[in-house]
PDB file of C-alpha atoms and ligand atoms in Angstrom:
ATOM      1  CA  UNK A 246     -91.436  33.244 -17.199  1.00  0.00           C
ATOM      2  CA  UNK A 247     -89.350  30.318 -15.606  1.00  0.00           C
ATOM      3  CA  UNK A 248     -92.294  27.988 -16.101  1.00  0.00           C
ATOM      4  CA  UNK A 249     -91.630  29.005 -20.408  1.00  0.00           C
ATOM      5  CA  UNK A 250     -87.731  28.510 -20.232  1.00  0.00           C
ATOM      6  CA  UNK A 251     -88.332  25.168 -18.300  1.00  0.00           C
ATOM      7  CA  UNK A 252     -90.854  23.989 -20.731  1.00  0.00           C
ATOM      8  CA  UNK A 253     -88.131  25.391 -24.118  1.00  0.00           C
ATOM      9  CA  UNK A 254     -85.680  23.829 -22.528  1.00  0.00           C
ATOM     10  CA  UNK A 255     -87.697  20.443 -22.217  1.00  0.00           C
ATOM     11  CA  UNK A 256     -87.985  20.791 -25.638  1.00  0.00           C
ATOM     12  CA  UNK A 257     -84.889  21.245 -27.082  1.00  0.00           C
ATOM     13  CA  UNK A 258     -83.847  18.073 -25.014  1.00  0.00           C
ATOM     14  CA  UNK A 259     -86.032  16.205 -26.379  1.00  0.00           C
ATOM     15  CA  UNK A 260     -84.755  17.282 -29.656  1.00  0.00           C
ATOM     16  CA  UNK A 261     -81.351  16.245 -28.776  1.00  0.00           C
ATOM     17  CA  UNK A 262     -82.628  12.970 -27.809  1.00  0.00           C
ATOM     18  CA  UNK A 263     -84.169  12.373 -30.765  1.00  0.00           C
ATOM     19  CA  UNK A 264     -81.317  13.039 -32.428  1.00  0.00           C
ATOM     20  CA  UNK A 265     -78.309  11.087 -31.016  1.00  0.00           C
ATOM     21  CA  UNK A 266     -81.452   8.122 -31.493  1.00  0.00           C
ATOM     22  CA  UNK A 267     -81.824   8.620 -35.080  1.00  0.00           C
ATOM     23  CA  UNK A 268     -77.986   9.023 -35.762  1.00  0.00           C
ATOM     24  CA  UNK A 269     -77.334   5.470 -36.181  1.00  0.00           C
ATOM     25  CA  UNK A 270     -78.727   4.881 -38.831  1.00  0.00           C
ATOM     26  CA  UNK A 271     -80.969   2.429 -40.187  1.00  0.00           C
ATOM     27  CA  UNK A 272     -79.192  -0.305 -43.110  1.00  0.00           C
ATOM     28  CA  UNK A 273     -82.662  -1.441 -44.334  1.00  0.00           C
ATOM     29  CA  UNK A 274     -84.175   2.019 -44.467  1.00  0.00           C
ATOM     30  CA  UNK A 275     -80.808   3.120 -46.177  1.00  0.00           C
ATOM     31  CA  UNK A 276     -80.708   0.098 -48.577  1.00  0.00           C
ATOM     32  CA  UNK A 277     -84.459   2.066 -50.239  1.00  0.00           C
ATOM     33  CA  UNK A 278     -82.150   5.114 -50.104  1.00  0.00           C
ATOM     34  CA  UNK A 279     -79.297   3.873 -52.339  1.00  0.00           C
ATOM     35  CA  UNK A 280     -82.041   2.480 -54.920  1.00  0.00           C
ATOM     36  CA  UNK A 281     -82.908   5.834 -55.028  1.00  0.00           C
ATOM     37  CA  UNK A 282     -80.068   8.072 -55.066  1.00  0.00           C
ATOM     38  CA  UNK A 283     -77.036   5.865 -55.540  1.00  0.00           C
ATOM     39  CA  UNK A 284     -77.837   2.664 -58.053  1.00  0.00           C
ATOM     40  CA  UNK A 285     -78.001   4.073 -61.520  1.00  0.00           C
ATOM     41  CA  UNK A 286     -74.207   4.703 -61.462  1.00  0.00           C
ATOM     42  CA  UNK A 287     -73.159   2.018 -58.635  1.00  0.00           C
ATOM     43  CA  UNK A 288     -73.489  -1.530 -57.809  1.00  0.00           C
ATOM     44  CA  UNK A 289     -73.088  -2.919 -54.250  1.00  0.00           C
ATOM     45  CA  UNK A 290     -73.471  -6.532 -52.950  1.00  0.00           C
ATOM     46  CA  UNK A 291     -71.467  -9.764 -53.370  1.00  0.00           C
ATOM     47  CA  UNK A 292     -69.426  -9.583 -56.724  1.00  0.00           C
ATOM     48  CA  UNK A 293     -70.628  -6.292 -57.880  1.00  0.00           C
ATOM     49  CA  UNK A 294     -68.930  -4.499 -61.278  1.00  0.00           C
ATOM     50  CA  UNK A 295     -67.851  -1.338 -61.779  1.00  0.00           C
ATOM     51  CA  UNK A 296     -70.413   0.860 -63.689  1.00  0.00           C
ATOM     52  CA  UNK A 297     -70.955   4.226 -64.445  1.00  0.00           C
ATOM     53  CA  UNK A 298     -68.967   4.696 -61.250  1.00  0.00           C
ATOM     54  CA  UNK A 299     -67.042   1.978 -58.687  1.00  0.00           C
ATOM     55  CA  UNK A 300     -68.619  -0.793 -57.226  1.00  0.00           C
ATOM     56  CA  UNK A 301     -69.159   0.269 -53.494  1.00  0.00           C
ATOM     57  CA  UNK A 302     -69.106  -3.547 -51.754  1.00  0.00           C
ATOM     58  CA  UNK A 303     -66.664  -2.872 -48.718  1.00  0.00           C
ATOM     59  CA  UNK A 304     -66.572   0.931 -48.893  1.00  0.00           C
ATOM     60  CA  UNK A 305     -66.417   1.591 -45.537  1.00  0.00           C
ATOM     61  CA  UNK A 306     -62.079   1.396 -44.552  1.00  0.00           C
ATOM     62  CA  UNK A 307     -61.238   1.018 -48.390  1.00  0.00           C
ATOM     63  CA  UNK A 308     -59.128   3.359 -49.634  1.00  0.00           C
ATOM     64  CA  UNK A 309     -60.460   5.855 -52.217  1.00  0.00           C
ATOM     65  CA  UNK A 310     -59.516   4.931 -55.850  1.00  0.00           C
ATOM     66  CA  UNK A 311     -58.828   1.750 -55.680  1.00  0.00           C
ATOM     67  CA  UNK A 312     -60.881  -0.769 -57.416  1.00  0.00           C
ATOM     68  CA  UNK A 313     -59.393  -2.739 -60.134  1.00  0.00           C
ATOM     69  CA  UNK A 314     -61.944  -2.696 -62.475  1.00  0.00           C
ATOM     70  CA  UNK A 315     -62.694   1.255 -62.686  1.00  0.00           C
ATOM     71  CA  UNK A 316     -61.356   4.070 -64.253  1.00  0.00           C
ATOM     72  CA  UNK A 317     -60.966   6.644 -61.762  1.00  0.00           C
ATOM     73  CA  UNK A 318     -59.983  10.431 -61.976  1.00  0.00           C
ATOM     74  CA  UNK A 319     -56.624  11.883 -60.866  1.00  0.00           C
ATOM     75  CA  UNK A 320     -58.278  13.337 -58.393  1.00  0.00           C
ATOM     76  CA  UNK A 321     -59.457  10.100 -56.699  1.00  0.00           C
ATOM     77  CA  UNK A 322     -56.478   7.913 -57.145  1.00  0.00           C
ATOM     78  CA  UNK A 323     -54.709  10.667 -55.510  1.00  0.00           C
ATOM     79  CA  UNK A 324     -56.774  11.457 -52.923  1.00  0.00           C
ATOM     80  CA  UNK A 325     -55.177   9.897 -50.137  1.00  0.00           C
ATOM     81  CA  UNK A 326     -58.900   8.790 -48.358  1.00  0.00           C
ATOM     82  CA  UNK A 327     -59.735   6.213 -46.691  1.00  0.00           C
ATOM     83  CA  UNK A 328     -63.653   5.814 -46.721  1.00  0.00           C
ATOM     84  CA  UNK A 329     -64.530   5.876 -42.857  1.00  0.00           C
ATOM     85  CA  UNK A 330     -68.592   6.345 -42.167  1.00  0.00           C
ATOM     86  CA  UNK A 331     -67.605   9.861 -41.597  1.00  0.00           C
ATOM     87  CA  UNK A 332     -65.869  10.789 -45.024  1.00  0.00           C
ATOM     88  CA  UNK A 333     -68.714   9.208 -46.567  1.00  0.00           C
ATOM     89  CA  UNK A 334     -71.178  11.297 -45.135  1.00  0.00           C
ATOM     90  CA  UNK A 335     -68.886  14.204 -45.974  1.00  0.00           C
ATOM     91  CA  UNK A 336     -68.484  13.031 -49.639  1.00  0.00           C
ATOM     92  CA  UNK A 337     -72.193  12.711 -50.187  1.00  0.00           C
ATOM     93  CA  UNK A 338     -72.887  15.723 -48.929  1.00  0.00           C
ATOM     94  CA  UNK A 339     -70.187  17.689 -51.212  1.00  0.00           C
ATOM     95  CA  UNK A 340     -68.130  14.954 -53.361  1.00  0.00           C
ATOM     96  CA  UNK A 341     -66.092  18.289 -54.568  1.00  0.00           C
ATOM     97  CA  UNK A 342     -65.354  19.397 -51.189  1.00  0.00           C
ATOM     98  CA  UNK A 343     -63.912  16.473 -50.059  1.00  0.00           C
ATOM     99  CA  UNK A 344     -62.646  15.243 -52.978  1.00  0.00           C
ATOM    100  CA  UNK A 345     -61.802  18.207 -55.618  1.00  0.00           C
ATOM    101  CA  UNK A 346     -61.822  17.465 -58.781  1.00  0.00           C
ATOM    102  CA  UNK A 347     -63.673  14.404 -58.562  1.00  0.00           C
ATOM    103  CA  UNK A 348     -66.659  13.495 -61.904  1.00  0.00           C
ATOM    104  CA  UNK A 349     -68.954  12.732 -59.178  1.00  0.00           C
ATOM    105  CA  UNK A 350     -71.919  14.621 -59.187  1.00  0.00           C
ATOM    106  CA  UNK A 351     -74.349  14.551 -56.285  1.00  0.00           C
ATOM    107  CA  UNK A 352     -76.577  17.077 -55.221  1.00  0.00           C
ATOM    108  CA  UNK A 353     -78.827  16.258 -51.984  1.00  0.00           C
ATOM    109  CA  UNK A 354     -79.325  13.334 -50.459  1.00  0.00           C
ATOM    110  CA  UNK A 355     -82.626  14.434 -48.465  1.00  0.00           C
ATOM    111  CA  UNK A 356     -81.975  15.023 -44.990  1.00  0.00           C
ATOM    112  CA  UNK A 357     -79.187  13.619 -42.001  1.00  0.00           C
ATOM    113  CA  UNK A 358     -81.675  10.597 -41.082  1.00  0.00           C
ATOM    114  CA  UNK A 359     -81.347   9.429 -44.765  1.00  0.00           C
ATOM    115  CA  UNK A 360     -77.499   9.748 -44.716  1.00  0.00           C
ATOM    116  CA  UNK A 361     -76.926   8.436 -41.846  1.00  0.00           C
ATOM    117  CA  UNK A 362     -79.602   5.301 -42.720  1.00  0.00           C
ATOM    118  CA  UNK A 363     -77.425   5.225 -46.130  1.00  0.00           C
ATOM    119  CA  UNK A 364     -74.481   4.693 -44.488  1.00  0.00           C
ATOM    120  CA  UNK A 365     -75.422   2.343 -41.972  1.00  0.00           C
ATOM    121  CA  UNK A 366     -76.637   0.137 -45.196  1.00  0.00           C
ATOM    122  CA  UNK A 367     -73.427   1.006 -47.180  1.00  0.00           C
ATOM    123  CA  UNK A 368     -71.607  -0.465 -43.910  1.00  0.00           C
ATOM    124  CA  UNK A 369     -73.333  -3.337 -44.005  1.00  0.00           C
ATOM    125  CA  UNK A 370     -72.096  -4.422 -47.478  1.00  0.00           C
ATOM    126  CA  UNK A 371     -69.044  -6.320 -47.088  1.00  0.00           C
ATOM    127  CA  UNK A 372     -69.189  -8.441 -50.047  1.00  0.00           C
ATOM    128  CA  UNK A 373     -69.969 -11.559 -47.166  1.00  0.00           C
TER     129      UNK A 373
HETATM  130  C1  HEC B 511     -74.474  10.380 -61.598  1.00  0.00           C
HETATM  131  C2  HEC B 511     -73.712   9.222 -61.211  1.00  0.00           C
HETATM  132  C3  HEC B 511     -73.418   9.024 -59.736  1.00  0.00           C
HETATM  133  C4  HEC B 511     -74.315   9.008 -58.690  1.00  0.00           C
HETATM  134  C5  HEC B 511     -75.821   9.242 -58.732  1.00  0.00           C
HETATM  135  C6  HEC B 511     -73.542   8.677 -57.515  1.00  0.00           C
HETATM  136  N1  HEC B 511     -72.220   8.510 -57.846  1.00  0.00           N
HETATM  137 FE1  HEC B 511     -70.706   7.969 -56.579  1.00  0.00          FE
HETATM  138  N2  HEC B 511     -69.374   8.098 -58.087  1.00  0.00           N
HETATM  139  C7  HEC B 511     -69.688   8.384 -59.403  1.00  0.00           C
HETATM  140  C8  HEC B 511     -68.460   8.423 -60.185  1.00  0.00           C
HETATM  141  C9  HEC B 511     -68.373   8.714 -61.676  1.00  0.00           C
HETATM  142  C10 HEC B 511     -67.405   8.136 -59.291  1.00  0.00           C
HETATM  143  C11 HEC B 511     -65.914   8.107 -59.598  1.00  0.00           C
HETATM  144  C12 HEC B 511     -65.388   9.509 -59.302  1.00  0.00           C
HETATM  145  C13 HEC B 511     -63.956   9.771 -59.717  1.00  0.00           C
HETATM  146  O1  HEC B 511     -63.247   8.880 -60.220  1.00  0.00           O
HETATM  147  O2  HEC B 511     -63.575  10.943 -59.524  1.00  0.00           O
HETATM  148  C14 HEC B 511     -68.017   7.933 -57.982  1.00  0.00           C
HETATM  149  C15 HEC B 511     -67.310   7.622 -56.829  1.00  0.00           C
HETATM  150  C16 HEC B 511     -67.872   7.307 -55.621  1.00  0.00           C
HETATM  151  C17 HEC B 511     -67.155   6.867 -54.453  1.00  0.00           C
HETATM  152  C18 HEC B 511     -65.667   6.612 -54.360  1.00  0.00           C
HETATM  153  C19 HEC B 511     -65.454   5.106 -54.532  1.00  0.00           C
HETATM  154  C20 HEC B 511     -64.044   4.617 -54.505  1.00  0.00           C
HETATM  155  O3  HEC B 511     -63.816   3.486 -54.948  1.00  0.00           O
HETATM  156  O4  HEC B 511     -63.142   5.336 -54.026  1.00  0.00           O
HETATM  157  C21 HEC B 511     -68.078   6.680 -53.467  1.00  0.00           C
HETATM  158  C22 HEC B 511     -67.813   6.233 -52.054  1.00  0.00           C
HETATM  159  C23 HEC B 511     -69.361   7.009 -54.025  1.00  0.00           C
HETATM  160  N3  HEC B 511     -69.222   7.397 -55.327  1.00  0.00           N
HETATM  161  C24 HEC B 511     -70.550   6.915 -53.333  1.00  0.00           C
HETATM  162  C25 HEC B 511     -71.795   7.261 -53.854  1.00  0.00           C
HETATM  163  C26 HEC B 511     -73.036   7.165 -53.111  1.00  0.00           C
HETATM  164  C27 HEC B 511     -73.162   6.603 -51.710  1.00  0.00           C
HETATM  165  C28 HEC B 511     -74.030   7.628 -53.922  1.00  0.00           C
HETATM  166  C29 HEC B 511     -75.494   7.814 -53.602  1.00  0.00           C
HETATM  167  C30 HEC B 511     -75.751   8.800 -52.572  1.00  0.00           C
HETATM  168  C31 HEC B 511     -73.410   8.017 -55.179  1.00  0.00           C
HETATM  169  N4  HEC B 511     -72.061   7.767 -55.099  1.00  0.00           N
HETATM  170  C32 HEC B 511     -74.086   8.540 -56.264  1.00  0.00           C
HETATM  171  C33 HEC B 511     -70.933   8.622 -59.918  1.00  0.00           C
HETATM  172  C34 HEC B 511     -72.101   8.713 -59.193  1.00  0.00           C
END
């Protein structure tokens, strides 16, 4: 019996390790991951245009709403957000719920590695 519990709880450490390992995130993995989910409505990289939605260069600490060449929603130019790697991952994971109101639609991004891997990438896009 304690040899079981000592062997679960082996286990679920190693789960946990695995986890706080894979929750950095990985910006090359994640760049495959906004082809993917993210690129037929936004642009990223040095000089990128608004499209079907904002250009996302420099996402990470800009405020939501703000570029000058997009037409946002009410709901985002009043949203009061600053994009931190957190309220990304919240976004993605429920645009409505973070931001209601908002025309984004996105459904599922695939699984907490992926998000994490897309944020690390979006992160790494500062336009430099
Ligand atoms: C079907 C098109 C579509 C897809 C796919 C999509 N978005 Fe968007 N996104 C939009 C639109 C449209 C807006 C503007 C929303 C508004 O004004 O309410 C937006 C807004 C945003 C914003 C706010 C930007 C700002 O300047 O404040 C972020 C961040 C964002 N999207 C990230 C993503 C990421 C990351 C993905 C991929 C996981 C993604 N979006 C997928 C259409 C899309």
């Amino acid at each position: 019996m304690l040899v079981i519990t000592q062997r679960r709880f082996a286990a679920l450490l190693l789960v946990a390790l695995a986890r706080s390992a894979f929750a950095e995130g990985d910006a090359e993995a994640g760049r495959t991951v906004f082809q993917a989910k993210c690129s037929g409505c936004h642009n990223i990289g040095p000089g990128a245009q608004a499209a079907f939605g904002p250009q996302l260069t420099g996402v990470v600490g800009r405020q939501a709403g703000t570029t000058a060449d997009y037409q946002y929603s009410d709901a985002m130019r009043n949203a009061g957000v600053v994009w931190s790697e957190d309220k990304l991952k919240a976004y993605i994971d429920d645009p409505k719920g973070v931001v209601p109101g908002t025309r984004m639609n996105f459904w599922w991004i695939g699984s907490d590695q992926k998000l994490s891997d897309l944020v690390a990438f979006l992160a790494s896009q500062t336009g430099q």
